[in-house]
mmCIF file of C-alpha atoms in Angstrom:
data_model
loop_
_atom_site.group_PDB
_atom_site.id
_atom_site.type_symbol
_atom_site.label_atom_id
_atom_site.label_comp_id
_atom_site.label_asym_id
_atom_site.label_seq_id
_atom_site.Cartn_x
_atom_site.Cartn_y
_atom_site.Cartn_z
ATOM 1 C CA MET A 1 29.312 18.078 -4.495
ATOM 2 C CA LYS A 2 26.497 15.078 -5.428
ATOM 3 C CA PHE A 3 24.153 18.032 -4.797
ATOM 4 C CA LEU A 4 26.244 20.460 -7.161
ATOM 5 C CA ILE A 5 26.169 18.491 -9.861
ATOM 6 C CA ILE A 6 22.634 17.526 -9.631
ATOM 7 C CA LEU A 7 21.917 21.193 -9.285
ATOM 8 C CA LEU A 8 24.116 21.674 -12.673
ATOM 9 C CA ALA A 9 22.538 18.391 -14.385
ATOM 10 C CA LEU A 10 18.689 19.885 -13.430
ATOM 11 C CA GLY A 11 19.601 23.595 -14.832
ATOM 12 C CA LEU A 12 22.028 21.969 -17.589
ATOM 13 C CA GLU A 13 18.571 20.085 -19.032
ATOM 14 C CA ARG A 14 16.472 23.090 -19.073
ATOM 15 C CA LEU A 15 18.927 25.366 -20.985
ATOM 16 C CA TRP A 16 19.269 22.543 -23.703
ATOM 17 C CA PRO A 17 16.263 21.088 -25.080
ATOM 18 C CA GLN A 18 18.157 19.225 -27.434
ATOM 19 C CA LEU A 19 19.997 17.018 -25.192
ATOM 20 C CA PRO A 20 17.784 13.759 -25.469
ATOM 21 C CA GLN A 21 18.787 13.238 -28.408
ATOM 22 C CA TRP A 22 22.266 12.986 -27.298
ATOM 23 C CA ARG A 23 21.158 9.964 -24.882
ATOM 24 C CA PRO A 24 22.091 6.199 -26.479
ATOM 25 C CA VAL A 25 19.117 4.743 -26.304
ATOM 26 C CA GLU A 26 18.988 3.530 -29.500
ATOM 27 C CA ARG A 27 23.060 2.407 -29.208
ATOM 28 C CA PHE A 28 22.167 0.303 -26.026
ATOM 29 C CA HIS A 29 18.834 -1.136 -27.435
ATOM 30 C CA ALA A 30 21.709 -2.441 -30.346
ATOM 31 C CA TYR A 31 24.038 -3.335 -27.786
ATOM 32 C CA THR A 32 21.341 -5.170 -26.011
ATOM 33 C CA ASP A 33 20.606 -6.953 -28.821
ATOM 34 C CA ALA A 34 23.697 -8.404 -30.277
ATOM 35 C CA PHE A 35 25.204 -9.979 -26.825
ATOM 36 C CA ARG A 36 22.055 -11.243 -26.548
ATOM 37 C CA SER A 37 21.618 -13.449 -30.158
ATOM 38 C CA ARG A 38 25.802 -13.660 -29.555
ATOM 39 C CA PHE A 39 25.325 -15.500 -26.096
ATOM 40 C CA THR A 40 23.288 -18.173 -25.914
ATOM 41 C CA GLN A 41 24.988 -20.140 -23.265
ATOM 42 C CA PRO A 42 22.053 -21.392 -20.681
ATOM 43 C CA TRP A 43 23.410 -19.860 -17.758
ATOM 44 C CA LEU A 44 23.205 -16.221 -19.713
ATOM 45 C CA LEU A 45 19.614 -16.617 -20.189
ATOM 46 C CA GLY A 46 18.743 -15.293 -16.954
ATOM 47 C CA ARG A 47 20.352 -13.121 -14.029
ATOM 48 C CA GLY A 48 23.523 -14.474 -15.518
ATOM 49 C CA GLY A 49 23.053 -12.811 -18.539
ATOM 50 C CA LEU A 50 21.438 -9.348 -17.205
ATOM 51 C CA VAL A 51 24.592 -9.251 -15.346
ATOM 52 C CA ALA A 52 27.127 -10.042 -17.895
ATOM 53 C CA LEU A 53 24.951 -7.735 -20.135
ATOM 54 C CA LEU A 54 25.499 -4.283 -17.545
ATOM 55 C CA ALA A 55 28.983 -5.425 -15.963
ATOM 56 C CA PRO A 56 31.371 -3.652 -18.811
ATOM 57 C CA TRP A 57 28.509 -0.597 -18.622
ATOM 58 C CA LEU A 58 28.933 -0.135 -14.750
ATOM 59 C CA LEU A 59 32.674 -1.064 -14.717
ATOM 60 C CA GLY A 60 33.849 0.847 -17.646
ATOM 61 C CA THR A 61 32.537 4.107 -15.849
ATOM 62 C CA TRP A 62 33.866 2.648 -12.531
ATOM 63 C CA LEU A 63 36.751 2.598 -13.865
ATOM 64 C CA LEU A 64 36.751 5.832 -15.581
ATOM 65 C CA LEU A 65 36.321 7.714 -12.178
ATOM 66 C CA GLU A 66 39.073 5.677 -10.733
ATOM 67 C CA LEU A 67 41.647 6.682 -13.140
ATOM 68 C CA LEU A 68 40.428 10.074 -13.752
ATOM 69 C CA GLU A 69 39.981 10.769 -10.016
ATOM 70 C CA PRO A 70 40.355 14.604 -10.752
ATOM 71 C CA LEU A 71 37.574 14.695 -13.083
ATOM 72 C CA ASP A 72 35.453 12.778 -11.705
ATOM 73 C CA TRP A 73 33.117 15.339 -11.117
ATOM 74 C CA LEU A 74 32.634 16.095 -14.725
ATOM 75 C CA ILE A 75 32.366 12.032 -15.620
ATOM 76 C CA GLY A 76 29.253 12.410 -13.021
ATOM 77 C CA LEU A 77 27.376 15.338 -14.127
ATOM 78 C CA ALA A 78 27.903 13.982 -17.495
ATOM 79 C CA VAL A 79 26.547 10.537 -16.821
ATOM 80 C CA LEU A 80 23.942 11.925 -14.632
ATOM 81 C CA LEU A 81 22.747 13.950 -18.256
ATOM 82 C CA LEU A 82 23.102 11.057 -19.976
ATOM 83 C CA CYS A 83 20.582 8.779 -17.324
ATOM 84 C CA LEU A 84 17.858 11.472 -16.871
ATOM 85 C CA GLY A 85 15.545 11.096 -19.160
ATOM 86 C CA PRO A 86 15.282 9.454 -21.454
ATOM 87 C CA ARG A 87 12.710 12.381 -22.689
ATOM 88 C CA ASP A 88 12.557 15.295 -21.661
ATOM 89 C CA LEU A 89 10.263 15.931 -18.479
ATOM 90 C CA LEU A 90 9.065 19.166 -18.510
ATOM 91 C CA GLY A 91 8.997 19.704 -22.105
ATOM 92 C CA ASP A 92 6.415 16.266 -22.284
ATOM 93 C CA LEU A 93 4.427 18.496 -19.577
ATOM 94 C CA ARG A 94 4.572 22.010 -21.311
ATOM 95 C CA ARG A 95 3.097 20.042 -24.567
ATOM 96 C CA LEU A 96 0.159 18.303 -22.568
ATOM 97 C CA GLY A 97 -0.852 21.423 -21.070
ATOM 98 C CA ALA A 98 -1.197 23.260 -23.837
ATOM 99 C CA ASP A 99 -2.696 20.436 -25.770
ATOM 100 C CA LEU A 100 -5.262 20.216 -22.417
ATOM 101 C CA GLY A 101 -5.290 24.235 -22.517
ATOM 102 C CA ILE A 102 -6.916 24.072 -26.194
ATOM 103 C CA GLY A 103 -9.573 21.717 -25.655
ATOM 104 C CA GLY A 104 -8.281 17.982 -25.480
ATOM 105 C CA ALA A 105 -4.743 16.305 -25.733
ATOM 106 C CA GLY A 106 -3.570 14.750 -28.472
ATOM 107 C CA PRO A 107 -2.413 11.358 -28.861
ATOM 108 C CA GLU A 108 1.135 12.265 -28.876
ATOM 109 C CA SER A 109 1.144 14.079 -25.803
ATOM 110 C CA LEU A 110 -0.383 11.589 -23.722
ATOM 111 C CA ALA A 111 1.961 8.545 -25.214
ATOM 112 C CA ALA A 112 4.839 10.313 -23.620
ATOM 113 C CA PHE A 113 2.830 9.088 -20.084
ATOM 114 C CA GLY A 114 1.846 6.258 -21.427
ATOM 115 C CA LEU A 115 -1.599 7.040 -21.864
ATOM 116 C CA THR A 116 -3.886 6.795 -24.686
ATOM 117 C CA GLY A 117 -7.745 7.130 -25.623
ATOM 118 C CA THR A 118 -9.476 10.028 -22.561
ATOM 119 C CA PRO A 119 -8.209 9.470 -19.382
ATOM 120 C CA THR A 120 -9.555 10.973 -15.991
ATOM 121 C CA GLY A 121 -7.978 13.393 -14.001
ATOM 122 C CA GLU A 122 -7.358 10.624 -11.852
ATOM 123 C CA THR A 123 -5.617 8.249 -14.366
ATOM 124 C CA LEU A 124 -3.649 11.348 -15.871
ATOM 125 C CA ALA A 125 -2.312 12.499 -12.412
ATOM 126 C CA GLY A 126 -0.866 8.924 -11.418
ATOM 127 C CA ALA A 127 0.797 8.434 -14.678
ATOM 128 C CA LEU A 128 2.852 11.905 -14.579
ATOM 129 C CA ILE A 129 3.832 10.703 -10.975
ATOM 130 C CA ARG A 130 5.275 6.995 -12.197
ATOM 131 C CA GLU A 131 7.035 9.382 -15.463
ATOM 132 C CA ALA A 132 8.723 11.678 -13.071
ATOM 133 C CA LEU A 133 9.830 8.739 -10.558
ATOM 134 C CA VAL A 134 11.397 6.317 -13.553
ATOM 135 C CA ARG A 135 12.561 9.745 -15.749
ATOM 136 C CA LEU A 136 13.601 12.158 -12.738
ATOM 137 C CA PHE A 137 13.662 11.269 -9.417
ATOM 138 C CA GLY A 138 14.908 7.397 -9.107
ATOM 139 C CA VAL A 139 18.027 8.806 -11.251
ATOM 140 C CA VAL A 140 18.482 11.473 -8.424
ATOM 141 C CA PHE A 141 18.166 9.196 -5.866
ATOM 142 C CA TRP A 142 20.685 6.381 -7.412
ATOM 143 C CA PHE A 143 23.179 9.284 -8.082
ATOM 144 C CA ALA A 144 22.673 10.715 -4.694
ATOM 145 C CA LEU A 145 23.220 7.382 -3.067
ATOM 146 C CA LEU A 146 25.686 5.123 -5.254
ATOM 147 C CA GLY A 147 26.899 8.266 -7.371
ATOM 148 C CA PRO A 148 27.841 8.024 -11.360
ATOM 149 C CA VAL A 149 27.442 4.162 -11.237
ATOM 150 C CA GLY A 150 24.116 4.153 -9.222
ATOM 151 C CA ALA A 151 22.627 6.072 -11.656
ATOM 152 C CA LEU A 152 23.683 4.215 -14.631
ATOM 153 C CA LEU A 153 22.410 1.084 -13.389
ATOM 154 C CA TYR A 154 19.232 2.496 -12.421
ATOM 155 C CA ARG A 155 18.671 4.188 -16.376
ATOM 156 C CA LEU A 156 19.758 0.883 -17.800
ATOM 157 C CA THR A 157 17.393 -0.865 -16.090
ATOM 158 C CA GLN A 158 14.391 1.003 -16.845
ATOM 159 C CA LEU A 159 15.524 0.945 -20.597
ATOM 160 C CA LEU A 160 15.667 -2.977 -20.329
ATOM 161 C CA ALA A 161 12.311 -3.144 -18.775
ATOM 162 C CA ALA A 162 10.177 -1.258 -21.175
ATOM 163 C CA ARG A 163 12.187 -2.887 -23.703
ATOM 164 C CA GLU A 164 10.843 -6.515 -21.889
ATOM 165 C CA ASP A 165 8.182 -5.653 -20.724
ATOM 166 C CA GLY A 166 5.519 -8.568 -21.481
ATOM 167 C CA GLU A 167 8.421 -10.828 -21.983
ATOM 168 C CA GLU A 168 8.064 -14.193 -19.509
ATOM 169 C CA ASP A 169 11.395 -15.569 -20.189
ATOM 170 C CA ASP A 170 13.976 -16.162 -17.510
ATOM 171 C CA PHE A 171 15.452 -12.691 -18.646
ATOM 172 C CA GLY A 172 12.661 -10.521 -18.504
ATOM 173 C CA LEU A 173 12.007 -11.805 -15.020
ATOM 174 C CA ALA A 174 15.106 -11.060 -13.633
ATOM 175 C CA VAL A 175 15.242 -7.529 -15.634
ATOM 176 C CA TRP A 176 11.751 -7.057 -14.033
ATOM 177 C CA GLN A 177 13.012 -8.207 -10.599
ATOM 178 C CA LEU A 178 15.895 -5.640 -10.617
ATOM 179 C CA GLN A 179 14.085 -2.805 -11.798
ATOM 180 C CA ALA A 180 11.606 -3.548 -8.797
ATOM 181 C CA LEU A 181 14.264 -3.242 -6.420
ATOM 182 C CA LEU A 182 15.634 -0.578 -7.893
ATOM 183 C CA ASP A 183 12.133 1.133 -7.734
ATOM 184 C CA TRP A 184 11.485 0.384 -4.211
ATOM 185 C CA LEU A 185 13.656 3.272 -1.839
ATOM 186 C CA PRO A 186 13.000 6.233 -4.180
ATOM 187 C CA ALA A 187 8.980 5.060 -5.142
ATOM 188 C CA ARG A 188 8.913 4.753 -0.775
ATOM 189 C CA LEU A 189 10.953 8.462 -0.593
ATOM 190 C CA LEU A 190 8.727 9.933 -3.492
ATOM 191 C CA ALA A 191 5.642 9.177 -1.362
ATOM 192 C CA ALA A 192 7.003 9.835 2.004
ATOM 193 C CA THR A 193 7.459 13.701 0.727
ATOM 194 C CA GLY A 194 3.705 13.886 0.489
ATOM 195 C CA ALA A 195 3.994 13.974 4.004
ATOM 196 C CA LEU A 196 5.766 17.137 3.892
ATOM 197 C CA ILE A 197 3.893 18.793 0.896
ATOM 198 C CA GLY A 198 0.926 17.887 1.246
ATOM 199 C CA ASN A 199 -1.807 16.714 3.428
ATOM 200 C CA PHE A 200 0.076 14.663 6.629
ATOM 201 C CA ASP A 201 -2.846 12.554 7.362
ATOM 202 C CA ALA A 202 -3.851 11.285 4.052
ATOM 203 C CA THR A 203 -0.806 10.665 2.699
ATOM 204 C CA LEU A 204 0.083 8.136 5.868
ATOM 205 C CA ALA A 205 -3.589 6.922 5.655
ATOM 206 C CA ALA A 206 -2.628 5.980 1.723
ATOM 207 C CA TRP A 207 0.600 4.233 2.916
ATOM 208 C CA ARG A 208 -0.832 1.819 5.367
ATOM 209 C CA GLU A 209 -3.330 0.980 3.325
ATOM 210 C CA CYS A 210 -1.012 0.662 -0.697
ATOM 211 C CA ASP A 211 1.671 -0.639 0.402
ATOM 212 C CA PRO A 212 2.518 -3.566 -0.740
ATOM 213 C CA ALA A 213 3.781 -6.690 1.078
ATOM 214 C CA ASP A 214 6.105 -7.887 -1.585
ATOM 215 C CA PRO A 215 8.965 -5.682 -2.502
ATOM 216 C CA PHE A 216 8.778 -7.079 -5.927
ATOM 217 C CA ASP A 217 4.802 -5.324 -6.185
ATOM 218 C CA ASP A 218 5.126 -2.556 -8.456
ATOM 219 C CA SER A 219 6.522 0.657 -6.331
ATOM 220 C CA ARG A 220 5.578 3.039 -9.246
ATOM 221 C CA GLU A 221 1.973 2.643 -8.663
ATOM 222 C CA PHE A 222 2.260 2.955 -4.895
ATOM 223 C CA ALA A 223 3.994 6.334 -5.426
ATOM 224 C CA ALA A 224 0.938 6.994 -7.917
ATOM 225 C CA GLU A 225 -1.532 6.075 -5.237
ATOM 226 C CA VAL A 226 0.028 8.022 -2.309
ATOM 227 C CA ALA A 227 0.703 11.255 -4.002
ATOM 228 C CA LEU A 228 -3.175 11.303 -5.321
ATOM 229 C CA GLU A 229 -4.278 10.920 -1.515
ATOM 230 C CA SER A 230 -1.409 13.638 -0.278
ATOM 231 C CA MET A 231 -2.483 15.849 -3.406
ATOM 232 C CA GLU A 232 -5.901 15.562 -2.205
ATOM 233 C CA LEU A 233 -7.064 15.284 -5.804
ATOM 234 C CA GLU A 234 -10.866 14.526 -5.907
ATOM 235 C CA SER A 235 -12.787 12.073 -8.167
ATOM 236 C CA GLY A 236 -14.351 13.665 -11.093
ATOM 237 C CA THR A 237 -11.528 16.120 -11.073
ATOM 238 C CA GLY A 238 -10.542 17.309 -14.747
ATOM 239 C CA PRO A 239 -7.513 16.546 -16.606
ATOM 240 C CA ALA A 240 -6.522 20.065 -16.861
ATOM 241 C CA THR A 241 -6.855 20.634 -13.137
ATOM 242 C CA ALA A 242 -5.111 17.220 -12.638
ATOM 243 C CA LEU A 243 -2.141 18.171 -14.479
ATOM 244 C CA GLU A 244 -1.793 21.269 -12.594
ATOM 245 C CA SER A 245 -2.080 19.685 -9.123
ATOM 246 C CA ALA A 246 0.420 16.804 -10.424
ATOM 247 C CA ARG A 247 3.019 19.531 -11.691
ATOM 248 C CA GLY A 248 2.543 21.641 -8.422
ATOM 249 C CA TYR A 249 3.180 18.063 -6.542
ATOM 250 C CA LEU A 250 6.193 17.220 -8.266
ATOM 251 C CA VAL A 251 7.781 20.447 -8.374
ATOM 252 C CA ARG A 252 7.351 20.765 -4.379
ATOM 253 C CA ALA A 253 8.995 17.218 -4.289
ATOM 254 C CA GLY A 254 11.753 18.466 -6.598
ATOM 255 C CA VAL A 255 12.555 21.291 -4.145
ATOM 256 C CA ALA A 256 12.045 19.477 -0.943
ATOM 257 C CA TRP A 257 14.721 16.328 -2.208
ATOM 258 C CA LEU A 258 16.958 18.981 -3.175
ATOM 259 C CA ALA A 259 17.133 20.767 0.564
ATOM 260 C CA LEU A 260 16.842 17.267 1.787
ATOM 261 C CA LEU A 261 20.075 16.949 -0.065
ATOM 262 C CA ALA A 262 21.543 20.352 0.623
ATOM 263 C CA LEU A 263 21.325 19.904 4.654
ATOM 264 C CA LEU A 264 23.317 16.520 4.170
ATOM 265 C CA THR A 265 26.200 18.303 1.938
ATOM 266 C CA LEU A 266 26.064 20.916 4.338
ATOM 267 C CA ALA A 267 26.484 18.688 7.507
ATOM 268 C CA ASP A 268 29.592 16.409 5.522
ATOM 269 C CA TRP A 269 31.061 19.404 4.748
ATOM 270 C CA LEU A 270 30.535 21.088 8.474
ATOM 271 C CA ALA A 271 31.639 17.659 9.465
#
């Protein structure tokens, strides 16, 4: 069932360009601000505060799934649709490609991927891989593993991490650690996918060289570095060519993930 829900969610996101406007990002940020200003006890300023802040959302979703079990597929679909993104990845890729096609990417299309100025092809491709992990692959991974609650945990953590970026208090540290732990598995699965869809030997060599020993190191950067080697992106490659290489890599990776999930679903049905 999860496989079908994921397929349906990805299809609806393509057909419903207004979907990002319905994602309650600002409402969650308002909730976060209200929570942190209202509850200032010492034990709520670090990990305890992070658990207390996320618990109502996660428990509420779990209870809804338990109480409305016949509609769990519909609830799962709604949660997954809200957790993807929050920006439209394919739309941002199209705008970036259009800008590059007329001579150069504008500030807005670059900012969608956390870039500024005039990035090199390698920098651009790496940013696309990192954004795809956060917007799509990480959400799909945790949905497939833990269902709607897993996808919601991943998305809320990423929203908090983006908001707390640069903060050095106990709460910001707790958010950063949770984000690193949630990125660890999907980043490595995405990197391993490169061995199937790209250069196998280059992928293994990059894995050995770039794999961080500390689980709290940046797994997104690791996935990007392995992907660059897997797609054999040469130094000095132009942004437009790098964009096409990265986009092709992500499409093939997505197809590989869906094929693996389909096989697991089929095996579960046959069992």
